[in-house]
Coordinates of C-alpha atoms and ligand atoms in Angstrom, one line a residue:
M1 CA -7.1 7.6 14.8
S2 CA -5.6 10.9 13.6
F3 CA -2.6 10.9 16.0
A4 CA -1.8 7.3 15.0
S5 CA -1.7 8.4 11.4
L6 CA 1.2 10.9 12.0
Y7 CA 4.5 9.3 11.1
P8 CA 6.6 9.3 14.3
R9 CA 9.3 12.1 14.5
V10 CA 11.7 13.3 17.1
T11 CA 11.3 17.1 17.5
A12 CA 11.9 19.7 20.2
T13 CA 9.0 18.2 22.1
R14 CA 8.7 14.5 20.9
R15 CA 10.7 11.4 21.6
I16 CA 10.9 7.9 20.1
Q17 CA 12.3 4.8 21.6
S18 CA 12.5 1.9 19.2
M19 CA 10.9 -1.4 20.3
N20 CA 12.3 -3.3 17.3
G21 CA 14.5 -6.3 18.1
S22 CA 14.0 -9.8 19.5
W23 CA 10.6 -10.5 21.1
D24 CA 9.3 -13.7 22.7
F25 CA 6.9 -15.6 20.4
Q26 CA 4.5 -18.4 20.7
F27 CA 1.6 -20.0 18.8
D28 CA -1.8 -20.2 20.6
P29 CA -3.7 -22.8 18.5
D30 CA -6.5 -23.2 21.2
S31 CA -6.8 -19.5 21.9
R32 CA -6.1 -20.2 25.6
G33 CA -3.3 -17.6 26.0
A34 CA -5.5 -14.8 27.4
E35 CA -7.1 -16.9 30.2
E36 CA -3.8 -18.6 31.0
G37 CA -2.1 -15.2 31.6
W38 CA 0.2 -15.1 28.6
A39 CA -0.2 -11.3 28.6
N40 CA 2.2 -11.4 31.5
G41 CA 4.7 -13.8 29.8
L42 CA 4.7 -16.8 27.5
P43 CA 5.1 -20.3 29.0
N44 CA 7.2 -21.7 26.2
P45 CA 8.5 -19.0 23.9
T46 CA 10.9 -18.9 21.0
D47 CA 12.6 -15.7 20.0
M48 CA 11.3 -13.7 17.0
P49 CA 12.8 -10.7 15.3
V50 CA 10.6 -7.6 14.9
P51 CA 10.0 -6.4 12.2
A52 CA 9.6 -9.6 10.2
S53 CA 7.0 -12.1 9.1
F54 CA 7.2 -15.2 11.2
A55 CA 6.6 -17.8 8.4
D56 CA 9.9 -18.1 6.6
V57 CA 12.2 -18.1 9.7
F58 CA 10.9 -21.6 10.6
T59 CA 12.1 -24.8 9.1
D60 CA 9.0 -26.9 9.8
K61 CA 5.8 -26.7 7.8
Y62 CA 3.4 -26.5 10.8
S63 CA 5.0 -23.2 11.9
R64 CA 5.3 -21.7 8.5
E65 CA 1.7 -22.4 7.6
Y66 CA 0.4 -21.6 11.1
T67 CA -3.0 -20.0 11.1
G68 CA -4.8 -18.7 14.3
D69 CA -3.8 -16.8 17.4
F70 CA -0.1 -16.1 18.2
W71 CA 1.7 -13.9 20.7
Y72 CA 4.6 -11.6 20.8
V73 CA 5.9 -10.4 24.2
T74 CA 8.7 -8.0 25.2
E75 CA 10.0 -6.1 28.1
L76 CA 9.8 -2.3 27.8
F77 CA 11.6 0.3 30.0
V78 CA 9.4 3.4 30.2
P79 CA 11.4 6.5 31.2
G80 CA 10.1 8.2 34.4
E81 CA 10.6 11.7 33.0
W82 CA 7.9 11.0 30.4
R83 CA 5.1 10.7 33.0
D84 CA 4.1 14.4 32.4
G85 CA 3.2 13.7 28.8
S86 CA 1.4 11.1 26.6
V87 CA 3.1 7.7 26.2
D88 CA 1.9 5.5 23.3
I89 CA 3.1 2.4 21.6
R90 CA 2.9 2.8 17.8
F91 CA 2.6 -0.3 15.7
D92 CA 3.3 0.7 12.1
S93 CA 1.2 -2.5 11.3
A94 CA 0.2 -5.7 13.0
T95 CA -1.0 -8.4 10.6
H96 CA -4.0 -9.0 10.6
A97 CA -5.7 -8.4 14.0
A98 CA -4.1 -7.4 17.3
T99 CA -4.9 -7.0 20.9
V100 CA -2.2 -5.2 23.0
F101 CA -1.6 -5.7 26.7
V102 CA 0.7 -3.8 29.1
N103 CA 1.4 -5.5 32.4
G104 CA -1.6 -7.8 31.7
T105 CA -4.0 -4.9 31.1
E106 CA -5.6 -4.6 27.6
V107 CA -4.7 -1.2 26.1
A108 CA -5.7 -1.5 22.4
R109 CA -7.3 -3.5 19.7
H110 CA -6.9 -3.1 16.0
E111 CA -8.1 -5.0 12.9
G112 CA -6.4 -4.7 9.5
G113 CA -2.8 -5.7 8.9
F114 CA -1.3 -2.9 6.9
L115 CA -2.0 0.4 8.7
P116 CA -0.8 1.9 11.9
F117 CA -2.4 2.2 15.3
V118 CA -1.4 3.3 18.8
A119 CA -1.9 2.0 22.3
H120 CA -2.1 4.8 24.9
I121 CA -0.3 3.3 27.9
N122 CA 0.0 6.0 30.6
D123 CA -2.5 4.3 32.9
A124 CA -1.0 0.8 32.6
V125 CA 2.7 1.4 33.0
R126 CA 5.2 1.4 35.9
W127 CA 7.3 4.5 35.4
N128 CA 11.1 4.4 35.3
D129 CA 10.8 0.6 35.4
Y130 CA 10.4 -2.5 33.2
N131 CA 7.0 -3.4 31.8
T132 CA 5.6 -6.4 30.0
V133 CA 4.1 -5.6 26.6
A134 CA 2.2 -8.5 24.9
V135 CA 0.5 -8.6 21.6
R136 CA -2.0 -11.3 20.6
L137 CA -2.3 -11.5 16.9
N138 CA -4.5 -13.4 14.6
N139 CA -4.0 -14.1 10.9
E140 CA -7.2 -15.9 9.9
L141 CA -8.9 -14.8 6.7
S142 CA -12.6 -14.5 6.1
W143 CA -15.1 -12.6 4.0
Q144 CA -14.9 -9.8 6.6
T145 CA -11.2 -9.4 6.6
L146 CA -9.2 -7.3 4.1
P147 CA -7.6 -9.0 2.3
V148 CA -10.4 -11.6 1.7
G149 CA -10.1 -15.3 2.0
E150 CA -11.2 -18.4 4.0
T151 CA -9.8 -20.3 6.9
H152 CA -10.0 -24.1 6.4
T153 CA -9.6 -26.8 9.1
L154 CA -7.7 -30.0 8.2
P155 CA -8.7 -33.4 9.5
D156 CA -6.4 -33.1 12.5
G157 CA -7.9 -29.8 13.5
T158 CA -5.1 -27.6 12.2
R159 CA -6.2 -24.5 10.5
M160 CA -4.8 -23.2 7.2
S161 CA -5.3 -20.0 5.2
A162 CA -7.1 -20.2 1.9
P163 CA -6.5 -16.7 0.5
Y164 CA -8.6 -15.4 -2.4
F165 CA -5.5 -13.7 -3.5
D166 CA -2.2 -14.6 -5.1
F167 CA 0.4 -13.7 -2.5
Y168 CA 1.5 -15.5 0.6
N169 CA -0.5 -14.7 3.7
Y170 CA 2.5 -13.4 5.6
S171 CA 1.8 -12.1 9.1
G172 CA 3.2 -10.9 12.4
L173 CA 4.8 -7.6 13.5
Q174 CA 6.1 -6.8 10.0
R175 CA 6.9 -3.1 10.5
N176 CA 8.5 -0.9 13.1
V177 CA 7.1 -0.8 16.6
S178 CA 8.0 2.3 18.8
L179 CA 7.4 3.9 22.1
L180 CA 6.4 7.5 21.6
Y181 CA 6.5 10.4 24.0
T182 CA 4.4 13.5 23.1
P183 CA 3.2 16.4 25.2
N184 CA -0.4 16.1 26.4
E185 CA -1.5 19.0 24.3
R186 CA -0.3 17.9 20.9
I187 CA -0.6 18.1 17.2
E188 CA -2.8 15.3 16.0
D189 CA -3.2 15.9 12.3
L190 CA -2.1 18.1 9.4
D191 CA -3.9 18.5 6.1
V192 CA -2.5 20.3 3.1
V193 CA -4.1 21.2 -0.2
H194 CA -2.0 22.7 -3.0
R195 CA -3.0 25.3 -5.6
I196 CA -0.6 26.7 -8.2
D197 CA -0.7 29.8 -10.4
A198 CA 0.3 28.4 -13.8
G199 CA 0.6 31.4 -16.2
P200 CA 1.3 31.3 -19.9
D201 CA 5.1 31.0 -19.3
F202 CA 4.8 28.1 -16.8
N203 CA 7.5 25.6 -17.4
G204 CA 6.2 23.0 -15.0
V205 CA 8.9 23.5 -12.4
F206 CA 8.4 26.9 -10.6
A207 CA 5.1 28.6 -9.9
D208 CA 3.5 30.7 -7.2
A209 CA 1.8 28.3 -4.9
H210 CA -0.8 28.5 -2.2
V211 CA -1.1 25.7 0.4
D212 CA -4.4 25.6 2.3
Y213 CA -3.6 23.9 5.6
R214 CA -5.5 22.7 8.6
V215 CA -4.0 21.5 11.9
V216 CA -5.8 19.5 14.5
T217 CA -4.5 19.7 18.0
S218 CA -5.8 18.3 21.3
G219 CA -5.8 21.8 23.0
N220 CA -6.6 25.5 22.5
H221 CA -3.3 27.2 22.2
D222 CA -2.2 29.0 19.1
V223 CA -0.6 27.2 16.2
E224 CA 2.1 28.4 13.9
V225 CA 3.2 26.8 10.6
V226 CA 6.6 27.6 9.1
V227 CA 7.7 26.3 5.7
L228 CA 11.4 25.8 5.0
D229 CA 12.9 25.0 1.6
E230 CA 15.6 22.3 1.0
C231 CA 18.3 24.7 2.1
G232 CA 16.5 25.4 5.4
I233 CA 15.4 28.9 4.4
E234 CA 12.0 30.0 5.5
V235 CA 9.7 30.7 2.6
A236 CA 6.3 31.0 4.3
R237 CA 4.7 31.3 7.7
A238 CA 1.2 31.5 9.0
N239 CA -0.6 31.5 12.4
G240 CA -3.8 29.7 13.3
K241 CA -5.1 26.2 13.0
E242 CA -6.4 26.9 9.5
G243 CA -5.1 29.2 6.8
T244 CA -3.2 29.6 3.6
L245 CA 0.6 29.6 3.1
D246 CA 1.7 31.6 0.0
I247 CA 5.0 30.5 -1.5
A248 CA 6.2 32.7 -4.2
N249 CA 8.0 30.9 -7.1
A250 CA 7.7 27.6 -5.4
H251 CA 9.8 24.7 -6.6
L252 CA 7.2 22.1 -7.5
W253 CA 7.3 18.3 -6.9
N254 CA 7.4 16.5 -10.2
L255 CA 7.8 13.0 -11.5
R256 CA 11.5 11.9 -11.1
A257 CA 12.3 15.5 -10.2
A258 CA 11.1 15.8 -6.6
Y259 CA 11.4 18.8 -4.4
L260 CA 10.3 18.7 -0.8
Y261 CA 9.6 21.5 1.7
R262 CA 9.7 21.0 5.4
F263 CA 6.4 22.1 7.0
V264 CA 7.0 22.7 10.7
V265 CA 4.0 23.0 12.9
R266 CA 4.2 24.4 16.5
I267 CA 1.7 24.8 19.3
K268 CA 2.8 27.9 21.1
D269 CA 2.1 29.6 24.4
G270 CA 3.7 33.0 23.9
D271 CA 7.4 32.1 23.1
D272 CA 7.1 28.6 24.6
V273 CA 6.8 25.7 22.3
I274 CA 4.2 23.2 23.7
D275 CA 4.5 20.8 20.8
E276 CA 6.4 20.6 17.5
Y277 CA 5.9 18.3 14.5
F278 CA 7.2 18.4 10.9
D279 CA 6.6 16.7 7.6
E280 CA 8.4 16.7 4.3
I281 CA 5.9 17.8 1.7
G282 CA 6.0 18.2 -2.0
I283 CA 3.8 20.8 -3.7
R284 CA 2.0 19.6 -6.7
T285 CA -1.5 19.2 -8.2
V286 CA -2.9 16.1 -9.8
E287 CA -6.1 15.8 -11.8
V288 CA -7.7 13.8 -14.6
R289 CA -8.9 15.8 -17.6
D290 CA -9.7 15.1 -21.2
C291 CA -8.3 11.6 -21.3
R292 CA -5.1 12.6 -19.5
I293 CA -3.6 12.4 -16.1
L294 CA -2.1 15.8 -15.3
V295 CA 0.6 16.6 -12.6
N296 CA 1.0 20.3 -12.2
G297 CA -1.2 20.7 -15.3
R298 CA 1.2 18.6 -17.4
E299 CA 0.4 15.3 -19.0
V300 CA 2.2 12.3 -17.5
Y301 CA 3.0 8.9 -19.0
L302 CA 3.2 6.3 -16.2
K303 CA 5.9 3.7 -16.5
G304 CA 6.3 1.4 -13.5
F305 CA 5.1 -1.7 -11.7
G306 CA 2.7 -3.5 -9.6
R307 CA 4.8 -4.5 -6.7
H308 CA 4.8 -6.5 -3.4
E309 CA 6.5 -6.0 -0.1
D310 CA 8.1 -9.4 -0.3
S311 CA 11.6 -10.8 0.2
N312 CA 13.5 -14.0 1.0
I313 CA 13.3 -15.0 4.7
H314 CA 11.9 -11.6 5.8
G315 CA 8.6 -12.3 4.0
R316 CA 6.7 -9.1 4.2
G317 CA 8.8 -7.7 7.0
F318 CA 9.9 -4.2 6.2
D319 CA 13.5 -4.3 5.1
P320 CA 15.1 -0.9 4.2
V321 CA 17.9 -2.6 2.3
V322 CA 15.7 -4.6 0.0
N323 CA 13.4 -1.5 -0.4
K324 CA 16.4 0.7 -1.4
R325 CA 17.4 -1.9 -4.0
D326 CA 13.8 -1.9 -5.4
Y327 CA 14.0 1.8 -5.9
E328 CA 17.4 1.6 -7.6
D329 CA 16.1 -1.2 -9.9
M330 CA 13.1 1.0 -10.7
K331 CA 15.3 4.0 -11.5
W332 CA 17.6 1.9 -13.6
I333 CA 14.8 0.6 -15.7
G334 CA 13.3 4.1 -16.3
A335 CA 10.2 3.7 -14.1
N336 CA 8.4 6.7 -12.6
S337 CA 5.5 5.1 -10.8
F338 CA 4.1 2.1 -9.0
R339 CA 1.0 0.7 -7.4
T340 CA 1.0 -0.4 -3.8
S341 CA -0.5 -3.7 -4.9
H342 CA -2.4 -5.1 -2.9
Y343 CA -2.2 -3.2 0.4
P344 CA -0.8 0.1 1.8
Y345 CA 3.0 -0.2 2.0
A346 CA 5.2 0.8 4.9
E347 CA 5.4 4.6 5.4
E348 CA 9.1 4.5 4.7
Q349 CA 8.3 3.4 1.1
L350 CA 6.1 6.5 0.6
Y351 CA 8.7 8.8 2.0
E352 CA 11.3 7.3 -0.5
A353 CA 8.8 7.7 -3.3
D354 CA 8.3 11.4 -2.2
R355 CA 12.1 11.9 -2.4
D356 CA 12.6 10.1 -5.7
G357 CA 9.6 11.5 -7.5
F358 CA 7.5 8.3 -8.0
F359 CA 3.8 8.6 -8.8
V360 CA 2.2 6.2 -6.4
I361 CA -1.2 4.6 -6.9
D362 CA -2.0 3.9 -3.3
E363 CA -4.0 0.7 -3.0
A364 CA -6.2 -0.5 -0.1
P365 CA -5.9 -4.1 1.1
T366 CA -9.1 -4.9 -0.7
V367 CA -8.2 -7.9 -2.8
G368 CA -10.0 -11.2 -3.2
M369 CA -13.5 -9.8 -3.7
F370 CA -14.1 -12.2 -6.5
K371 CA -15.5 -15.5 -5.5
S372 CA -13.4 -18.5 -6.5
T373 CA -11.3 -17.1 -9.3
M374 CA -8.9 -15.5 -6.9
N375 CA -9.0 -18.4 -4.5
F376 CA -5.8 -20.0 -5.9
L377 CA -6.3 -23.0 -3.7
G378 CA -9.9 -23.5 -4.8
A379 CA -9.3 -22.3 -8.3
S380 CA -10.6 -25.6 -9.8
G381 CA -14.0 -25.1 -8.2
A382 CA -13.5 -26.0 -4.5
V383 CA -15.3 -23.0 -3.2
S384 CA -18.4 -24.2 -1.4
D385 CA -21.7 -24.1 -3.2
E386 CA -23.5 -22.5 -0.3
K387 CA -21.8 -19.2 -1.2
P388 CA -23.9 -16.9 -3.3
K389 CA -23.3 -16.2 -6.9
T390 CA -21.0 -13.3 -6.6
F391 CA -19.1 -11.8 -3.7
F392 CA -21.2 -8.6 -3.6
D393 CA -24.5 -10.6 -3.5
E394 CA -23.7 -11.8 0.0
E395 CA -25.6 -9.8 2.6
S396 CA -22.7 -9.6 5.1
V397 CA -20.5 -8.1 2.4
Q398 CA -22.9 -5.2 2.0
T399 CA -22.9 -4.5 5.7
E400 CA -20.0 -5.9 7.7
T401 CA -17.4 -6.0 4.9
L402 CA -18.4 -2.6 3.7
A403 CA -17.9 -1.2 7.3
V404 CA -14.5 -2.8 7.5
H405 CA -13.6 -1.4 4.0
R406 CA -14.8 2.1 4.9
R407 CA -12.8 2.1 8.2
T408 CA -9.7 0.9 6.3
L409 CA -10.0 3.6 3.7
E410 CA -10.4 6.2 6.4
E411 CA -7.2 5.0 8.0
M412 CA -5.3 4.8 4.7
V413 CA -6.3 8.3 3.6
A414 CA -5.5 9.7 7.0
R415 CA -2.0 8.2 7.0
D416 CA -1.1 8.9 3.3
K417 CA -2.8 12.1 2.4
R418 CA 0.2 14.4 2.8
H419 CA 2.5 12.5 0.5
A420 CA 3.2 14.2 -2.8
S421 CA 4.0 10.8 -4.3
V422 CA 0.5 9.5 -3.5
C423 CA -1.2 10.8 -6.7
A424 CA -4.1 8.4 -6.9
W425 CA -6.1 5.9 -4.9
S426 CA -7.0 2.4 -5.9
L427 CA -9.9 1.3 -3.8
L428 CA -10.0 -2.4 -4.8
N429 CA -8.0 -4.9 -6.8
E430 CA -9.9 -7.2 -9.1
P431 CA -13.3 -7.1 -7.5
D432 CA -16.3 -8.8 -9.1
T433 CA -17.9 -6.0 -11.0
T434 CA -20.2 -8.2 -13.0
S435 CA -23.2 -7.9 -10.8
E436 CA -25.6 -5.1 -10.0
A437 CA -24.9 -5.8 -6.3
A438 CA -21.5 -4.2 -6.7
V439 CA -22.8 -0.8 -7.8
A440 CA -24.1 0.6 -4.6
Y441 CA -21.1 -0.7 -2.7
F442 CA -18.7 1.0 -5.1
E443 CA -20.6 4.3 -5.0
N444 CA -20.5 4.2 -1.2
I445 CA -16.7 3.8 -0.9
F446 CA -15.9 6.1 -3.8
D447 CA -18.1 8.8 -2.3
L448 CA -16.4 8.3 1.0
V449 CA -12.9 8.9 -0.4
A450 CA -14.1 11.8 -2.4
E451 CA -15.2 13.4 0.8
I452 CA -12.2 12.6 3.1
D453 CA -9.4 13.2 0.7
T454 CA -9.1 17.0 0.7
Q455 CA -6.7 16.9 -2.2
K456 CA -9.4 15.2 -4.3
R457 CA -6.9 12.8 -5.9
P458 CA -8.2 10.6 -8.8
K459 CA -9.7 7.3 -7.7
T460 CA -10.0 4.0 -9.4
Y461 CA -9.9 0.2 -9.0
A462 CA -7.9 -2.5 -10.8
S463 CA -10.3 -4.2 -13.3
I464 CA -10.3 -7.9 -13.7
M465 CA -10.2 -9.6 -17.0
M466 CA -13.5 -11.5 -16.4
A467 CA -15.3 -8.1 -16.3
P468 CA -14.3 -6.5 -19.6
A469 CA -15.8 -3.4 -21.1
G470 CA -19.5 -4.0 -21.5
V471 CA -19.7 -6.5 -18.6
D472 CA -18.2 -4.3 -15.8
K473 CA -20.9 -2.4 -14.1
T474 CA -19.0 0.0 -11.9
H475 CA -16.7 2.0 -14.1
H476 CA -18.8 5.2 -13.8
V477 CA -17.2 5.7 -10.3
A478 CA -13.6 5.6 -11.5
D479 CA -11.8 8.7 -12.6
F480 CA -9.6 6.7 -14.9
I481 CA -9.8 3.1 -16.1
M482 CA -7.2 0.8 -14.8
L483 CA -6.9 -2.7 -16.3
N484 CA -5.3 -6.0 -15.3
R485 CA -5.2 -8.1 -18.4
Y486 CA -3.3 -11.3 -19.2
H487 CA -3.4 -11.8 -23.0
G488 CA -0.3 -13.8 -23.8
W489 CA -0.5 -15.7 -20.5
Y490 CA -3.8 -16.9 -19.0
V491 CA -5.5 -16.4 -22.4
N492 CA -4.0 -16.3 -25.9
G493 CA -0.8 -17.7 -24.6
G494 CA 2.2 -19.0 -26.5
Y495 CA 1.6 -19.5 -30.3
A496 CA -1.8 -17.8 -29.9
I497 CA -0.3 -14.5 -28.7
A498 CA -1.2 -12.6 -31.9
K499 CA -4.8 -13.1 -31.1
G500 CA -4.2 -11.5 -27.7
L501 CA -3.3 -8.2 -29.5
I502 CA -6.5 -8.3 -31.6
D503 CA -8.8 -9.1 -28.7
M504 CA -7.2 -6.5 -26.4
K505 CA -7.5 -3.8 -29.0
A506 CA -11.2 -4.7 -29.5
E507 CA -11.8 -4.4 -25.8
L508 CA -9.9 -1.1 -25.6
E509 CA -12.0 0.4 -28.3
K510 CA -15.1 -0.5 -26.4
W511 CA -13.7 1.1 -23.3
H512 CA -13.1 4.3 -25.2
E513 CA -16.6 4.2 -26.6
L514 CA -18.0 3.8 -23.1
E515 CA -15.8 6.3 -21.4
P516 CA -14.5 8.7 -24.1
D517 CA -13.2 11.2 -21.5
K518 CA -11.4 8.9 -19.2
P519 CA -7.8 7.9 -19.7
V520 CA -6.9 4.2 -19.5
M521 CA -3.8 2.6 -18.0
F522 CA -2.7 -0.9 -17.5
S523 CA -1.9 -2.0 -14.0
E524 CA -1.1 -5.6 -14.7
Y525 CA 0.0 -7.7 -17.7
G526 CA 2.9 -10.1 -18.0
A527 CA 4.0 -13.7 -18.2
D528 CA 5.5 -16.1 -15.6
T529 CA 9.1 -16.6 -16.5
M530 CA 11.8 -18.8 -14.9
A531 CA 15.0 -16.9 -14.8
G532 CA 17.6 -18.8 -16.7
V533 CA 15.3 -20.8 -19.0
H534 CA 16.1 -19.9 -22.6
K535 CA 14.4 -21.4 -25.7
L536 CA 14.7 -20.9 -29.4
P537 CA 12.0 -20.6 -30.6
S538 CA 10.5 -19.2 -27.4
V539 CA 8.0 -21.1 -25.3
M540 CA 5.9 -19.9 -22.4
W541 CA 8.0 -19.7 -19.1
S542 CA 11.2 -18.8 -21.1
E543 CA 12.9 -15.4 -20.9
E544 CA 12.5 -15.0 -24.6
Y545 CA 8.8 -15.5 -24.3
Q546 CA 8.5 -12.8 -21.6
V547 CA 10.2 -10.3 -24.0
E548 CA 7.7 -11.3 -26.8
V549 CA 4.8 -10.7 -24.5
F550 CA 6.1 -7.2 -23.6
K551 CA 6.6 -6.4 -27.2
M552 CA 3.0 -7.3 -28.0
W553 CA 1.8 -5.0 -25.1
S554 CA 4.0 -2.2 -26.3
E555 CA 2.4 -2.3 -29.7
I556 CA -1.0 -2.0 -28.0
F557 CA 0.0 0.9 -25.8
D558 CA 1.5 2.8 -28.7
S559 CA -1.7 2.5 -30.7
Y560 CA -3.9 4.9 -28.6
D561 CA -3.0 8.3 -27.2
W562 CA -5.5 7.9 -24.4
I563 CA -3.5 5.1 -22.8
V564 CA -1.6 7.0 -20.1
G565 CA 0.5 4.3 -18.5
E566 CA 1.9 0.8 -18.3
Q567 CA 2.6 -1.0 -15.1
P568 CA 3.5 -4.7 -15.8
W569 CA 3.1 -7.4 -13.2
N570 CA 5.4 -7.5 -11.2
L571 CA 8.6 -5.7 -10.3
N572 CA 10.0 -8.9 -8.7
D573 CA 9.1 -12.6 -8.4
F574 CA 7.3 -13.1 -5.1
Q575 CA 6.0 -15.8 -2.8
T576 CA 2.4 -17.1 -3.0
T577 CA 0.5 -20.0 -1.6
E578 CA 1.8 -23.3 -2.9
G579 CA -0.3 -24.8 -5.7
I580 CA -0.3 -26.1 -9.3
M581 CA -0.3 -22.6 -10.8
R582 CA 2.9 -21.5 -9.1
V583 CA 6.5 -22.8 -9.0
D584 CA 7.7 -21.7 -5.6
G585 CA 5.8 -18.4 -6.1
N586 CA 4.7 -16.1 -8.8
K587 CA 7.4 -15.7 -11.5
K588 CA 6.1 -12.7 -13.4
G589 CA 8.8 -10.5 -12.1
L590 CA 11.0 -8.4 -14.4
F591 CA 13.5 -9.1 -11.6
T592 CA 14.0 -12.2 -9.6
R593 CA 13.1 -12.4 -6.0
D594 CA 16.8 -11.6 -5.2
R595 CA 16.4 -8.5 -7.3
Q596 CA 18.4 -9.4 -10.5
P597 CA 17.1 -8.5 -13.9
K598 CA 15.6 -11.0 -16.4
M599 CA 16.0 -10.5 -20.1
A600 CA 12.8 -8.6 -20.4
A601 CA 14.0 -6.0 -17.9
F602 CA 16.6 -4.9 -20.5
Y603 CA 13.9 -4.7 -23.2
L604 CA 11.8 -2.5 -20.9
R605 CA 14.8 -0.3 -20.0
D606 CA 15.4 0.5 -23.6
R607 CA 11.7 1.3 -24.1
W608 CA 11.1 3.3 -21.0
T609 CA 14.3 5.4 -21.0
A610 CA 13.1 6.6 -24.5
I611 CA 9.7 7.6 -23.2
P612 CA 9.7 10.9 -21.3
D613 CA 7.8 11.2 -17.9
Y614 CA 5.8 14.2 -19.2
K615 CA 4.5 14.2 -22.8
Ligands
LIG1 C1 -3.8 -10.8 -10.9 C2 -3.8 -10.3 -9.5 C3 -2.4 -10.5 -8.9 C4 -1.8 -11.9 -9.4 C5 -1.7 -11.9 -10.9 C6 -1.2 -13.2 -11.5 O1 -4.7 -10.4 -11.7 O2 -4.2 -9.0 -9.3 O3 -2.4 -10.5 -7.5 O4 -0.6 -12.2 -8.8 O5 -3.0 -11.7 -11.4 O6 0.0 -13.3 -11.7 O7 -2.0 -14.1 -11.7

């Protein structure tokens, strides 16, 4: 797993050949492809761009809603001069489960649609020749997949997804696919932990820093680590697989004032370089203390969003152009943070957050762990009665789902642990924390992350409105309290909005009583708003109403100094499953799906540009 988690880079010893482009594509509703030899070529393919979700490129409903097995096949030329090293195909993600074949031979399997994996292909390839690469994917949801849902069968035998979550179940090869060449003896992992000497004159920007590092390689040769500043000047150097790099007067990474050092790692045999890898790393500390979140010892106020990787036609396919626009919109509005709701985002997103100084709450794809309420298809009670009372009461959740969750967290932390922007982990979104059965499960996964994240970042989960203070049974595991609350929309909407303010304040005071040392932030609140609908006086769904809702929330946030952040739902309108609750998707965006501001975005811009990133 560790090599898969290193973002691919071309260096003195490593090569990358992109496999993006047009692949052959075919649905396999009867799961017959494997036995019929589809791994060697598809009988009746259409072409499909990679990366992209397949759903929205089609014009017919069967294809868009397709649920089951489906295949991608391409031809791959493997350079002969690479046979002396390791040749791997890296899938930045494959949603949700994948089996990879090269020339008909199975080379890898992976479950989980939002994290990378590699297929080692040396033994299956024809060198200096064309090879057939086939991927069989499956996008069915269950109680053992993350995210969680069900797969229903219609009377004609067609399957359909019934997500327990409020975003479209986009799937396919949605991120980059690349062929990697690395030396056989190679760097497999790099870990960094930062310490800073903050004396009495510390201004938050420069400090002597010490970076404890650990390199994992697949061999026994010596390792050197060299640190270069943004001008390419060497500022530290060390030898050995473990050690400490001392950087005098280091330029620290800060919110909206990023600074990145290049850490170059080499495996050396005398003067010869056996392998070389580098990463761009910001030096910063992050901790929770006395009701505050501190970055480099300074108190931050988080302004930002819950987001989605979602855009027109591409679906969840990674699109650098749309992504760039999202960052520009976030900068324009005065944001300094976001949550990767509700799954780990493409690595390119995190590198951009590193460069732009965004505080990222990195969320696992653990959404839908709340029986029925989050099943937007079955929201009116269609979830079957045989299911137990709460999600965590189900035995298979405590065994199988827990194992899937643990593996996913291991992969996520391994991939994202070096990013300066990743300042906190969200281990679940809106789980059912009302039952005792959730407690041991939560303790298990929170202990796991505490153990594997060497930087010991704060950990939390997004709390659902149906488990308020006093009802929620798991908050003891969270380092800070993170609330999704919808006063002004799902409750106390419209004319009743004033009651929302009173009810929310009452709940907040209870939280503070329960957890007097923990800061509280809001990770969701908002109102569905149709861009272009104006009403005087306001009514729900109008742009005027969305502004009123945000004003109400601002009043709440400004009432307590232990509230450390506001992240409304959502940066943009986004696609969901069709249903009575959604008009062609969720419309809680401050921006439309084509990334243009609604009225409330101007209100928030005025507010946020007046609130400093550090208090
Ligand atoms: C939530 C969920 C989010 C939904 C949102 C909504 O609490 O976390 O995924 O999209 O509510 O708009 O209902």
